[in-house]
């Protein structure tokens, strides 16, 4: 799966004045990705030799007024490393968009999935890269719309969105009537499992005696 990434860039300049009245400034460029457009037919955007079709690309870019930031690639069960095809496609895209995007600002987002041998653990690897000195170099990335992603434990209460929709309230009320047996909120399925566990426990005690 491939597609273009869009958003905005912001330059932040930090000025520092030392005790010796020395003036230092540092400018950082922040890139915010806010939308994307998938390539519905990847074969129509680029040829087998990796050359990009300018006509197809311009048609896709005309669908939005946002700034073109780069492109992304998503593939299953593969290593988190740009393939030769992705490298060639990135260099050809750089040539095609050089008139609207600075080569150093054109980003590549790689997303891959993998799993352990017994399929018990599934991993999603993702990261931004840019072409520097003919090498794909990772760019620092921060996810700003997912809250605190550093916590590893499960949350006791989900971060549900508050809504005043009467339709959603009606669905939740029906679900509560079908699956909850008391105002305390204890689920019927939980009661059945607890009853089964108690019955098995009593049966094992009788067998031992």
mmCIF file of C-alpha atoms in Angstrom:
data_model
loop_
_atom_site.group_PDB
_atom_site.id
_atom_site.type_symbol
_atom_site.label_atom_id
_atom_site.label_comp_id
_atom_site.label_asym_id
_atom_site.label_seq_id
_atom_site.Cartn_x
_atom_site.Cartn_y
_atom_site.Cartn_z
ATOM 1 C CA UNK A 1 0.000 0.000 0.000
ATOM 2 C CA UNK A 2 1.336 3.389 -1.021
ATOM 3 C CA UNK A 3 0.156 6.975 -0.795
ATOM 4 C CA UNK A 4 1.055 10.639 -0.408
ATOM 5 C CA UNK A 5 1.330 12.470 2.935
ATOM 6 C CA UNK A 6 0.105 16.029 3.447
ATOM 7 C CA UNK A 7 0.223 18.579 6.244
ATOM 8 C CA UNK A 8 2.248 21.623 7.213
ATOM 9 C CA UNK A 9 5.762 22.692 8.208
ATOM 10 C CA UNK A 10 6.624 25.117 10.975
ATOM 11 C CA UNK A 11 10.039 26.687 11.574
ATOM 12 C CA UNK A 12 10.792 27.440 15.217
ATOM 13 C CA UNK A 13 13.748 29.662 16.115
ATOM 14 C CA UNK A 14 15.126 29.527 19.652
ATOM 15 C CA UNK A 15 17.295 32.454 20.740
ATOM 16 C CA UNK A 16 19.707 32.205 23.667
ATOM 17 C CA UNK A 17 21.699 34.982 25.301
ATOM 18 C CA UNK A 18 24.574 33.886 27.530
ATOM 19 C CA UNK A 19 26.164 35.770 30.434
ATOM 20 C CA UNK A 20 28.890 36.975 28.105
ATOM 21 C CA UNK A 21 26.214 38.636 25.960
ATOM 22 C CA UNK A 22 26.752 36.031 23.291
ATOM 23 C CA UNK A 23 23.782 35.500 21.026
ATOM 24 C CA UNK A 24 22.988 31.989 19.856
ATOM 25 C CA UNK A 25 20.052 30.913 17.722
ATOM 26 C CA UNK A 26 18.826 27.490 16.711
ATOM 27 C CA UNK A 27 16.136 26.860 14.099
ATOM 28 C CA UNK A 28 14.152 23.617 14.082
ATOM 29 C CA UNK A 29 11.710 22.524 11.407
ATOM 30 C CA UNK A 30 8.623 20.687 12.654
ATOM 31 C CA UNK A 31 6.551 18.674 10.191
ATOM 32 C CA UNK A 32 2.915 17.914 11.002
ATOM 33 C CA UNK A 33 1.233 15.137 9.006
ATOM 34 C CA UNK A 34 -2.537 15.559 9.043
ATOM 35 C CA UNK A 35 -3.881 13.712 5.989
ATOM 36 C CA UNK A 36 -3.018 11.288 3.225
ATOM 37 C CA UNK A 37 -4.174 10.197 -0.222
ATOM 38 C CA UNK A 38 -3.660 6.522 -1.141
ATOM 39 C CA UNK A 39 -2.568 5.481 -4.582
ATOM 40 C CA UNK A 40 -5.604 3.589 -5.828
ATOM 41 C CA UNK A 41 -3.606 2.064 -8.654
ATOM 42 C CA UNK A 42 0.085 1.977 -7.853
ATOM 43 C CA UNK A 43 0.932 0.613 -11.291
ATOM 44 C CA UNK A 44 -0.584 3.695 -12.908
ATOM 45 C CA UNK A 45 1.572 6.072 -10.837
ATOM 46 C CA UNK A 46 4.934 4.547 -11.643
ATOM 47 C CA UNK A 47 6.225 2.119 -14.224
ATOM 48 C CA UNK A 48 8.135 -1.097 -13.648
ATOM 49 C CA UNK A 49 11.410 0.752 -14.029
ATOM 50 C CA UNK A 50 10.373 3.086 -11.196
ATOM 51 C CA UNK A 51 9.708 6.163 -13.334
ATOM 52 C CA UNK A 52 6.836 8.294 -12.048
ATOM 53 C CA UNK A 53 3.886 9.256 -14.225
ATOM 54 C CA UNK A 54 3.608 13.033 -13.911
ATOM 55 C CA UNK A 55 0.036 13.033 -15.219
ATOM 56 C CA UNK A 56 -1.214 10.589 -12.579
ATOM 57 C CA UNK A 57 0.736 12.307 -9.814
ATOM 58 C CA UNK A 58 -0.634 15.753 -10.668
ATOM 59 C CA UNK A 59 -4.169 14.335 -10.692
ATOM 60 C CA UNK A 60 -3.694 13.059 -7.138
ATOM 61 C CA UNK A 61 -2.077 16.258 -5.889
ATOM 62 C CA UNK A 62 -4.971 18.351 -7.201
ATOM 63 C CA UNK A 63 -7.321 16.649 -4.723
ATOM 64 C CA UNK A 64 -6.039 18.745 -1.803
ATOM 65 C CA UNK A 65 -4.692 22.204 -1.072
ATOM 66 C CA UNK A 66 -2.364 21.020 1.687
ATOM 67 C CA UNK A 67 1.405 20.925 1.413
ATOM 68 C CA UNK A 68 2.947 17.732 0.070
ATOM 69 C CA UNK A 69 5.247 16.307 2.753
ATOM 70 C CA UNK A 70 6.201 12.910 1.372
ATOM 71 C CA UNK A 71 4.810 9.448 0.826
ATOM 72 C CA UNK A 72 4.260 6.217 2.741
ATOM 73 C CA UNK A 73 4.577 2.481 2.214
ATOM 74 C CA UNK A 74 2.824 -0.215 4.238
ATOM 75 C CA UNK A 75 3.623 -3.917 3.931
ATOM 76 C CA UNK A 76 2.884 -7.058 5.951
ATOM 77 C CA UNK A 77 5.290 -9.562 7.494
ATOM 78 C CA UNK A 78 8.491 -7.843 6.463
ATOM 79 C CA UNK A 79 11.533 -6.245 8.032
ATOM 80 C CA UNK A 80 11.626 -2.589 8.962
ATOM 81 C CA UNK A 81 14.041 -1.632 6.215
ATOM 82 C CA UNK A 82 13.457 0.205 2.916
ATOM 83 C CA UNK A 83 13.489 -2.152 -0.029
ATOM 84 C CA UNK A 84 15.353 -1.461 -3.258
ATOM 85 C CA UNK A 85 12.035 -0.735 -4.945
ATOM 86 C CA UNK A 86 11.113 1.827 -2.276
ATOM 87 C CA UNK A 87 14.544 3.437 -2.489
ATOM 88 C CA UNK A 88 14.324 3.813 -6.278
ATOM 89 C CA UNK A 89 10.759 5.072 -6.053
ATOM 90 C CA UNK A 90 11.742 7.646 -3.442
ATOM 91 C CA UNK A 91 14.570 9.025 -5.579
ATOM 92 C CA UNK A 92 12.284 9.228 -8.627
ATOM 93 C CA UNK A 93 9.567 10.941 -6.594
ATOM 94 C CA UNK A 94 12.163 13.459 -5.438
ATOM 95 C CA UNK A 95 12.924 14.322 -9.047
ATOM 96 C CA UNK A 96 9.223 14.592 -9.888
ATOM 97 C CA UNK A 97 8.330 16.925 -6.990
ATOM 98 C CA UNK A 98 11.580 18.904 -6.868
ATOM 99 C CA UNK A 99 9.740 21.994 -8.122
ATOM 100 C CA UNK A 100 7.372 22.069 -5.114
ATOM 101 C CA UNK A 101 9.296 20.288 -2.338
ATOM 102 C CA UNK A 102 12.849 20.735 -1.099
ATOM 103 C CA UNK A 103 14.694 17.385 -1.341
ATOM 104 C CA UNK A 104 15.706 17.547 2.333
ATOM 105 C CA UNK A 105 12.070 18.066 3.371
ATOM 106 C CA UNK A 106 10.587 15.173 1.376
ATOM 107 C CA UNK A 107 9.834 12.377 3.868
ATOM 108 C CA UNK A 108 9.222 8.661 3.577
ATOM 109 C CA UNK A 109 7.009 6.887 6.131
ATOM 110 C CA UNK A 110 7.655 3.148 6.323
ATOM 111 C CA UNK A 111 5.149 0.907 8.133
ATOM 112 C CA UNK A 112 5.752 -2.817 8.514
ATOM 113 C CA UNK A 113 4.230 -5.598 10.596
ATOM 114 C CA UNK A 114 5.807 -8.714 12.051
ATOM 115 C CA UNK A 115 4.943 -11.406 14.577
ATOM 116 C CA UNK A 116 6.659 -13.972 16.757
ATOM 117 C CA UNK A 117 7.038 -17.624 15.745
ATOM 118 C CA UNK A 118 3.978 -18.721 17.722
ATOM 119 C CA UNK A 119 1.957 -15.682 16.556
ATOM 120 C CA UNK A 120 1.472 -14.587 20.164
ATOM 121 C CA UNK A 121 2.995 -11.141 19.655
ATOM 122 C CA UNK A 122 2.257 -8.823 16.741
ATOM 123 C CA UNK A 123 4.425 -5.770 16.176
ATOM 124 C CA UNK A 124 3.811 -2.659 14.090
ATOM 125 C CA UNK A 125 7.011 -0.834 13.177
ATOM 126 C CA UNK A 126 6.774 2.664 11.760
ATOM 127 C CA UNK A 127 9.095 5.589 11.269
ATOM 128 C CA UNK A 128 9.919 8.549 9.055
ATOM 129 C CA UNK A 129 13.016 8.649 6.879
ATOM 130 C CA UNK A 130 14.702 11.059 4.505
ATOM 131 C CA UNK A 131 17.396 10.642 1.889
ATOM 132 C CA UNK A 132 20.735 12.065 3.057
ATOM 133 C CA UNK A 133 23.981 11.314 1.236
ATOM 134 C CA UNK A 134 22.269 8.493 -0.675
ATOM 135 C CA UNK A 135 21.253 6.833 2.591
ATOM 136 C CA UNK A 136 17.773 6.544 4.094
ATOM 137 C CA UNK A 137 18.125 8.111 7.546
ATOM 138 C CA UNK A 138 15.455 7.958 10.248
ATOM 139 C CA UNK A 139 13.884 11.208 11.414
ATOM 140 C CA UNK A 140 12.721 11.743 15.037
ATOM 141 C CA UNK A 141 8.965 11.325 15.315
ATOM 142 C CA UNK A 142 6.393 12.160 17.992
ATOM 143 C CA UNK A 143 2.764 11.045 17.958
ATOM 144 C CA UNK A 144 0.814 14.032 19.270
ATOM 145 C CA UNK A 145 -2.802 12.818 19.041
ATOM 146 C CA UNK A 146 -2.703 9.484 20.893
ATOM 147 C CA UNK A 147 -2.108 10.704 24.433
ATOM 148 C CA UNK A 148 0.485 9.021 26.618
ATOM 149 C CA UNK A 149 1.822 6.075 24.581
ATOM 150 C CA UNK A 150 4.669 5.283 27.001
ATOM 151 C CA UNK A 151 2.450 3.465 29.507
ATOM 152 C CA UNK A 152 2.596 -0.296 29.107
ATOM 153 C CA UNK A 153 -0.139 -1.443 31.471
ATOM 154 C CA UNK A 154 -3.760 -1.873 30.495
ATOM 155 C CA UNK A 155 -6.129 0.947 31.374
ATOM 156 C CA UNK A 156 -8.962 0.091 33.745
ATOM 157 C CA UNK A 157 -11.204 2.678 32.108
ATOM 158 C CA UNK A 158 -11.167 3.309 28.369
ATOM 159 C CA UNK A 159 -10.667 6.788 26.969
ATOM 160 C CA UNK A 160 -14.108 6.912 25.372
ATOM 161 C CA UNK A 161 -15.341 10.014 23.623
ATOM 162 C CA UNK A 162 -18.240 11.739 25.361
ATOM 163 C CA UNK A 163 -21.232 12.130 23.091
ATOM 164 C CA UNK A 164 -24.793 13.343 23.463
ATOM 165 C CA UNK A 165 -26.140 11.221 20.610
ATOM 166 C CA UNK A 166 -29.518 9.681 21.516
ATOM 167 C CA UNK A 167 -29.006 6.872 19.002
ATOM 168 C CA UNK A 168 -25.760 5.759 20.635
ATOM 169 C CA UNK A 169 -27.393 6.006 24.070
ATOM 170 C CA UNK A 170 -30.246 3.777 22.868
ATOM 171 C CA UNK A 171 -27.791 1.165 21.555
ATOM 172 C CA UNK A 172 -25.867 1.150 24.834
ATOM 173 C CA UNK A 173 -29.078 0.823 26.863
ATOM 174 C CA UNK A 174 -30.189 -2.193 24.824
ATOM 175 C CA UNK A 175 -26.759 -3.759 25.188
ATOM 176 C CA UNK A 176 -26.882 -3.213 28.943
ATOM 177 C CA UNK A 177 -30.292 -4.878 29.218
ATOM 178 C CA UNK A 178 -29.153 -7.929 27.248
ATOM 179 C CA UNK A 179 -25.814 -8.487 28.962
ATOM 180 C CA UNK A 180 -26.169 -7.023 32.453
ATOM 181 C CA UNK A 181 -28.356 -8.648 35.072
ATOM 182 C CA UNK A 182 -28.334 -6.133 37.906
ATOM 183 C CA UNK A 183 -28.074 -2.384 38.479
ATOM 184 C CA UNK A 184 -24.646 -3.002 39.990
ATOM 185 C CA UNK A 185 -23.352 -3.666 36.495
ATOM 186 C CA UNK A 186 -22.241 -7.278 36.933
ATOM 187 C CA UNK A 187 -22.337 -9.140 33.629
ATOM 188 C CA UNK A 188 -24.360 -12.318 33.195
ATOM 189 C CA UNK A 189 -21.454 -14.088 31.510
ATOM 190 C CA UNK A 190 -19.211 -13.362 34.494
ATOM 191 C CA UNK A 191 -21.805 -14.809 36.874
ATOM 192 C CA UNK A 192 -22.042 -17.966 34.764
ATOM 193 C CA UNK A 193 -18.264 -18.430 34.778
ATOM 194 C CA UNK A 194 -18.101 -17.894 38.548
ATOM 195 C CA UNK A 195 -20.925 -20.403 39.065
ATOM 196 C CA UNK A 196 -19.147 -22.944 36.859
ATOM 197 C CA UNK A 197 -15.895 -22.453 38.779
ATOM 198 C CA UNK A 198 -17.658 -22.913 42.117
ATOM 199 C CA UNK A 199 -19.409 -26.080 40.896
ATOM 200 C CA UNK A 200 -16.146 -27.582 39.634
ATOM 201 C CA UNK A 201 -14.395 -26.687 42.872
ATOM 202 C CA UNK A 202 -17.087 -28.382 44.977
ATOM 203 C CA UNK A 203 -16.993 -31.444 42.729
ATOM 204 C CA UNK A 204 -13.213 -31.765 43.115
ATOM 205 C CA UNK A 205 -13.513 -31.484 46.910
ATOM 206 C CA UNK A 206 -16.071 -34.307 46.998
ATOM 207 C CA UNK A 207 -13.816 -36.474 44.826
ATOM 208 C CA UNK A 208 -10.867 -35.973 47.186
ATOM 209 C CA UNK A 209 -12.937 -36.881 50.262
#
